[in-house]
mmCIF file of C-alpha atoms in Angstrom:
data_model
loop_
_atom_site.group_PDB
_atom_site.id
_atom_site.type_symbol
_atom_site.label_atom_id
_atom_site.label_comp_id
_atom_site.label_asym_id
_atom_site.label_seq_id
_atom_site.Cartn_x
_atom_site.Cartn_y
_atom_site.Cartn_z
ATOM 1 C CA MET A 1 31.075 -21.893 12.728
ATOM 2 C CA GLU A 2 34.566 -23.363 12.880
ATOM 3 C CA LYS A 3 35.091 -26.688 11.134
ATOM 4 C CA ILE A 4 36.772 -29.778 12.558
ATOM 5 C CA LEU A 5 37.826 -32.670 10.352
ATOM 6 C CA VAL A 6 37.956 -36.063 12.075
ATOM 7 C CA ILE A 7 40.072 -38.739 10.394
ATOM 8 C CA GLU A 8 39.327 -41.919 12.333
ATOM 9 C CA ASP A 9 38.479 -45.485 11.264
ATOM 10 C CA SER A 10 36.706 -46.548 14.485
ATOM 11 C CA LEU A 11 32.934 -46.103 14.239
ATOM 12 C CA LEU A 12 32.716 -45.995 18.028
ATOM 13 C CA VAL A 13 35.211 -43.123 18.274
ATOM 14 C CA GLN A 14 33.524 -41.342 15.366
ATOM 15 C CA SER A 15 30.196 -41.511 17.218
ATOM 16 C CA LEU A 16 31.747 -40.286 20.460
ATOM 17 C CA LEU A 17 33.492 -37.331 18.794
ATOM 18 C CA SER A 18 30.299 -36.414 16.968
ATOM 19 C CA GLU A 19 28.438 -36.394 20.294
ATOM 20 C CA ILE A 20 31.136 -34.199 21.899
ATOM 21 C CA PHE A 21 31.546 -31.592 19.170
ATOM 22 C CA HIS A 22 28.455 -31.483 16.934
ATOM 23 C CA SER A 23 26.772 -28.655 18.855
ATOM 24 C CA GLU A 24 29.844 -26.382 18.898
ATOM 25 C CA TYR A 25 31.529 -26.957 15.536
ATOM 26 C CA GLU A 26 30.863 -28.033 11.993
ATOM 27 C CA LEU A 27 32.070 -31.614 11.954
ATOM 28 C CA GLU A 28 33.270 -33.715 9.015
ATOM 29 C CA ILE A 29 34.265 -37.338 9.509
ATOM 30 C CA GLN A 30 36.431 -39.476 7.229
ATOM 31 C CA GLY A 31 37.186 -43.127 7.936
ATOM 32 C CA ASP A 32 40.622 -43.536 6.354
ATOM 33 C CA GLY A 33 43.806 -41.589 5.786
ATOM 34 C CA LEU A 34 43.486 -41.119 2.033
ATOM 35 C CA SER A 35 39.908 -39.791 2.216
ATOM 36 C CA GLY A 36 40.856 -37.560 5.132
ATOM 37 C CA LEU A 37 43.839 -36.170 3.261
ATOM 38 C CA SER A 38 41.705 -35.398 0.206
ATOM 39 C CA SER A 39 39.068 -33.689 2.340
ATOM 40 C CA ALA A 40 41.639 -31.594 4.209
ATOM 41 C CA GLN A 41 43.167 -30.389 0.951
ATOM 42 C CA THR A 42 39.814 -29.339 -0.514
ATOM 43 C CA SER A 43 37.775 -28.056 2.456
ATOM 44 C CA HIS A 44 40.612 -26.570 4.583
ATOM 45 C CA PRO A 45 39.165 -27.222 8.051
ATOM 46 C CA ASP A 46 40.122 -25.123 11.057
ATOM 47 C CA LEU A 47 41.456 -28.161 12.962
ATOM 48 C CA ILE A 48 42.061 -31.862 12.356
ATOM 49 C CA LEU A 49 41.643 -34.708 14.845
ATOM 50 C CA LEU A 50 43.779 -37.469 13.388
ATOM 51 C CA ASP A 51 44.057 -41.143 14.340
ATOM 52 C CA ILE A 52 47.491 -42.728 13.899
ATOM 53 C CA ARG A 53 46.762 -46.379 13.271
ATOM 54 C CA MET A 54 44.505 -46.689 10.219
ATOM 55 C CA PRO A 55 44.409 -49.144 7.308
ATOM 56 C CA GLY A 56 46.332 -47.987 4.262
ATOM 57 C CA MET A 57 47.797 -44.541 4.845
ATOM 58 C CA ASP A 58 48.487 -43.999 8.551
ATOM 59 C CA GLY A 59 48.206 -40.740 10.474
ATOM 60 C CA PHE A 60 51.938 -40.031 10.390
ATOM 61 C CA GLU A 61 51.914 -39.958 6.586
ATOM 62 C CA VAL A 62 48.715 -37.884 6.410
ATOM 63 C CA CYS A 63 50.196 -35.348 8.808
ATOM 64 C CA ARG A 64 53.507 -35.178 6.970
ATOM 65 C CA ILE A 65 51.813 -34.514 3.616
ATOM 66 C CA LEU A 66 49.535 -31.828 5.058
ATOM 67 C CA LYS A 67 52.422 -30.030 6.740
ATOM 68 C CA GLU A 68 54.431 -30.021 3.504
ATOM 69 C CA ASN A 69 51.557 -28.369 1.606
ATOM 70 C CA ASN A 70 51.547 -24.560 1.812
ATOM 71 C CA GLU A 71 47.743 -24.481 1.710
ATOM 72 C CA THR A 72 47.246 -26.855 4.674
ATOM 73 C CA ARG A 73 50.410 -26.530 6.742
ATOM 74 C CA GLU A 74 48.867 -24.018 9.171
ATOM 75 C CA ILE A 75 45.929 -26.270 10.100
ATOM 76 C CA PRO A 76 46.481 -27.515 13.672
ATOM 77 C CA ILE A 77 46.563 -31.309 13.925
ATOM 78 C CA ILE A 78 45.843 -33.222 17.140
ATOM 79 C CA PHE A 79 46.829 -36.874 17.068
ATOM 80 C CA MET A 80 44.502 -39.394 18.749
ATOM 81 C CA THR A 81 45.920 -42.810 19.509
ATOM 82 C CA SER A 82 45.885 -45.676 21.952
ATOM 83 C CA LEU A 83 49.664 -45.791 21.630
ATOM 84 C CA ASP A 84 51.417 -44.162 24.530
ATOM 85 C CA ALA A 85 55.020 -44.977 23.678
ATOM 86 C CA GLU A 86 57.370 -42.019 23.778
ATOM 87 C CA ALA A 87 58.838 -42.988 20.393
ATOM 88 C CA ASP A 88 55.398 -42.722 18.735
ATOM 89 C CA LYS A 89 54.794 -39.315 20.280
ATOM 90 C CA VAL A 90 58.159 -38.077 19.066
ATOM 91 C CA LYS A 91 57.442 -39.458 15.596
ATOM 92 C CA GLY A 92 54.103 -37.657 15.595
ATOM 93 C CA PHE A 93 55.600 -34.312 16.525
ATOM 94 C CA ARG A 94 58.331 -34.755 13.939
ATOM 95 C CA ALA A 95 55.620 -35.327 11.328
ATOM 96 C CA GLY A 96 54.241 -31.918 12.268
ATOM 97 C CA ALA A 97 51.525 -32.641 14.833
ATOM 98 C CA ASN A 98 50.550 -29.774 17.112
ATOM 99 C CA ASP A 99 49.260 -31.894 19.982
ATOM 100 C CA TYR A 100 48.646 -35.420 21.171
ATOM 101 C CA VAL A 101 45.829 -37.111 23.143
ATOM 102 C CA SER A 102 45.764 -40.733 24.219
ATOM 103 C CA LYS A 103 42.734 -42.996 23.969
ATOM 104 C CA PRO A 104 40.590 -43.331 25.946
ATOM 105 C CA PHE A 105 40.523 -39.545 26.317
ATOM 106 C CA TYR A 106 38.699 -37.319 28.769
ATOM 107 C CA GLN A 107 36.018 -35.274 27.048
ATOM 108 C CA GLN A 108 36.733 -32.064 28.955
ATOM 109 C CA GLU A 109 40.460 -32.324 28.256
ATOM 110 C CA LEU A 110 39.859 -32.909 24.547
ATOM 111 C CA ARG A 111 37.435 -29.967 24.384
ATOM 112 C CA ALA A 112 39.974 -27.755 26.121
ATOM 113 C CA ARG A 113 42.791 -28.750 23.773
ATOM 114 C CA VAL A 114 40.642 -28.202 20.684
ATOM 115 C CA LYS A 115 39.469 -24.813 21.928
ATOM 116 C CA ALA A 116 43.026 -23.736 22.787
ATOM 117 C CA HIS A 117 44.380 -24.599 19.334
ATOM 118 C CA LEU A 118 41.457 -22.951 17.540
ATOM 119 C CA SER A 119 41.860 -19.794 19.635
ATOM 120 C CA PHE A 120 45.581 -19.692 18.941
ATOM 121 C CA ARG A 121 45.033 -20.104 15.195
ATOM 122 C CA LYS A 122 42.412 -17.340 15.179
ATOM 123 C CA ALA A 123 44.740 -14.999 17.048
ATOM 124 C CA LYS A 124 47.547 -15.827 14.643
ATOM 125 C CA LYS A 125 45.327 -15.045 11.638
ATOM 126 C CA GLN A 126 44.280 -11.727 13.153
ATOM 127 C CA ALA A 127 47.897 -10.808 13.861
ATOM 128 C CA LEU A 128 48.839 -11.623 10.265
ATOM 129 C CA SER A 129 45.923 -9.554 8.941
ATOM 130 C CA LEU A 130 47.014 -6.605 11.078
ATOM 131 C CA GLU A 131 50.583 -6.957 9.822
ATOM 132 C CA ARG A 132 49.389 -6.972 6.210
ATOM 133 C CA LEU A 133 47.157 -3.976 6.833
ATOM 134 C CA THR A 134 50.064 -2.043 8.351
ATOM 135 C CA LEU A 135 52.252 -2.945 5.377
ATOM 136 C CA PHE A 136 49.549 -1.784 2.968
ATOM 137 C CA LYS A 137 49.248 1.559 4.720
ATOM 138 C CA GLU A 138 53.010 2.105 4.629
ATOM 139 C CA LEU A 139 53.091 1.131 0.961
ATOM 140 C CA ALA A 140 50.187 3.471 0.168
ATOM 141 C CA VAL A 141 52.025 6.439 1.640
ATOM 142 C CA ALA A 142 55.240 5.566 -0.210
ATOM 143 C CA ILE A 143 53.448 5.145 -3.545
ATOM 144 C CA SER A 144 51.566 8.410 -3.062
ATOM 145 C CA HIS A 145 54.806 10.277 -2.365
ATOM 146 C CA GLU A 146 56.668 8.764 -5.322
ATOM 147 C CA ILE A 147 53.845 9.532 -7.763
ATOM 148 C CA ASN A 148 53.170 13.049 -6.534
ATOM 149 C CA ASN A 149 56.704 14.280 -7.172
ATOM 150 C CA PRO A 150 56.694 13.823 -10.985
ATOM 151 C CA LEU A 151 52.968 14.595 -11.029
ATOM 152 C CA THR A 152 53.606 18.079 -9.657
ATOM 153 C CA SER A 153 56.188 18.709 -12.385
ATOM 154 C CA LEU A 154 53.821 17.423 -15.056
ATOM 155 C CA PHE A 155 51.057 19.699 -13.848
ATOM 156 C CA ALA A 156 53.447 22.689 -13.971
ATOM 157 C CA PHE A 157 54.540 21.838 -17.527
ATOM 158 C CA VAL A 158 50.951 21.568 -18.736
ATOM 159 C CA HIS A 159 50.033 24.849 -17.084
ATOM 160 C CA HIS A 160 53.021 26.523 -18.734
ATOM 161 C CA LEU A 161 52.005 25.205 -22.149
ATOM 162 C CA GLN A 162 48.451 26.446 -21.668
ATOM 163 C CA GLN A 163 49.790 29.927 -20.903
ATOM 164 C CA GLU A 164 52.187 29.938 -23.844
ATOM 165 C CA LEU A 165 49.865 28.437 -26.445
ATOM 166 C CA THR A 166 46.973 30.839 -26.181
ATOM 167 C CA ASP A 167 46.774 31.020 -29.974
ATOM 168 C CA ALA A 168 46.993 27.266 -30.461
ATOM 169 C CA PRO A 169 44.315 25.426 -32.491
ATOM 170 C CA PRO A 170 41.230 24.302 -30.499
ATOM 171 C CA SER A 171 42.301 20.664 -30.795
ATOM 172 C CA VAL A 172 45.622 21.403 -29.047
ATOM 173 C CA LYS A 173 43.889 23.387 -26.310
ATOM 174 C CA ALA A 174 41.410 20.562 -25.822
ATOM 175 C CA ALA A 175 44.258 18.060 -25.560
ATOM 176 C CA LEU A 176 46.024 20.182 -22.919
ATOM 177 C CA ASP A 177 42.779 20.568 -20.974
ATOM 178 C CA GLY A 178 42.320 16.809 -21.103
ATOM 179 C CA ILE A 179 45.831 16.193 -19.827
ATOM 180 C CA SER A 180 45.289 18.711 -17.027
ATOM 181 C CA LYS A 181 42.079 16.971 -15.923
ATOM 182 C CA GLU A 182 43.732 13.541 -15.938
ATOM 183 C CA VAL A 183 46.657 14.869 -13.901
ATOM 184 C CA ALA A 184 44.180 16.273 -11.371
ATOM 185 C CA ARG A 185 42.391 12.894 -11.246
ATOM 186 C CA ILE A 186 45.646 11.035 -10.563
ATOM 187 C CA HIS A 187 46.441 13.585 -7.852
ATOM 188 C CA ASP A 188 43.066 12.856 -6.235
ATOM 189 C CA ILE A 189 43.749 9.108 -6.283
ATOM 190 C CA THR A 190 47.185 9.473 -4.689
ATOM 191 C CA GLY A 191 45.617 11.751 -2.079
ATOM 192 C CA LYS A 192 43.162 8.998 -1.140
ATOM 193 C CA LEU A 193 46.020 6.523 -0.909
ATOM 194 C CA ALA A 194 47.819 8.805 1.509
ATOM 195 C CA VAL A 195 44.686 9.312 3.595
ATOM 196 C CA SER A 196 44.108 5.534 3.699
ATOM 197 C CA ALA A 197 47.152 5.265 5.954
ATOM 198 C CA LYS A 198 45.002 6.847 8.652
ATOM 199 C CA ALA A 199 41.717 5.250 7.628
ATOM 200 C CA LYS A 200 39.708 3.188 10.046
ATOM 201 C CA THR A 201 39.015 -0.453 9.335
ATOM 202 C CA VAL A 202 35.616 -2.109 9.085
ATOM 203 C CA ARG A 203 35.009 -5.651 10.291
ATOM 204 C CA TYR A 204 33.042 -7.849 7.923
ATOM 205 C CA ASN A 205 32.069 -11.522 8.061
ATOM 206 C CA ARG A 206 34.605 -14.040 9.347
ATOM 207 C CA ASP A 207 36.447 -11.281 11.248
ATOM 208 C CA ILE A 208 38.021 -9.893 8.062
ATOM 209 C CA ASN A 209 39.208 -6.307 8.465
ATOM 210 C CA MET A 210 38.979 -4.058 5.424
ATOM 211 C CA ILE A 211 39.940 -0.436 4.946
ATOM 212 C CA ASP A 212 36.880 1.801 4.716
ATOM 213 C CA PHE A 213 37.363 3.993 1.629
ATOM 214 C CA HIS A 214 33.771 5.254 1.611
ATOM 215 C CA ASN A 215 34.454 8.033 4.077
ATOM 216 C CA LEU A 216 37.743 9.215 2.564
#
């Protein structure tokens, strides 16, 4: 279940938001900017509903800090405020807000905005995962190719030594056999890396795609 963090000092608004979202999302509510900031930095919610006018640290400052932090900058933030002045909206977007709703808000509109931002973030995460997976596959092929070239030469050298040293002491022969087996093992590993470029992915919890090595 996706998690929404509400940072809002009004108990009435807190109650209303809880009524709107509790059945669809995991909801956490903080009543001031400092507590909300701390919670966002530790729990990493999927979206933040943020009031602007709060005692102590206001929403502009909370938003600015979150957007400057690499671990929280991608969390979408929707400002909620009774202020409707254009200057305040501009200030909010400059602080890094992703959207803006004015109080009193329409429940259906707020639901739609929240759903849209969560869907966009999910799609963005999936696109990034696919990009990383593609990069891994390309890297796997490159590594396999680079290792196999000297590996082939090493295997040939060992084979040549085994042919030439037929009268060598048992310890030398055992050492050459050991080297040959390890070379073959490395070759098997690089082969699996190369095959992984064409491997299918398996979807696990939280829509995480992993390469399936079990069938290689």
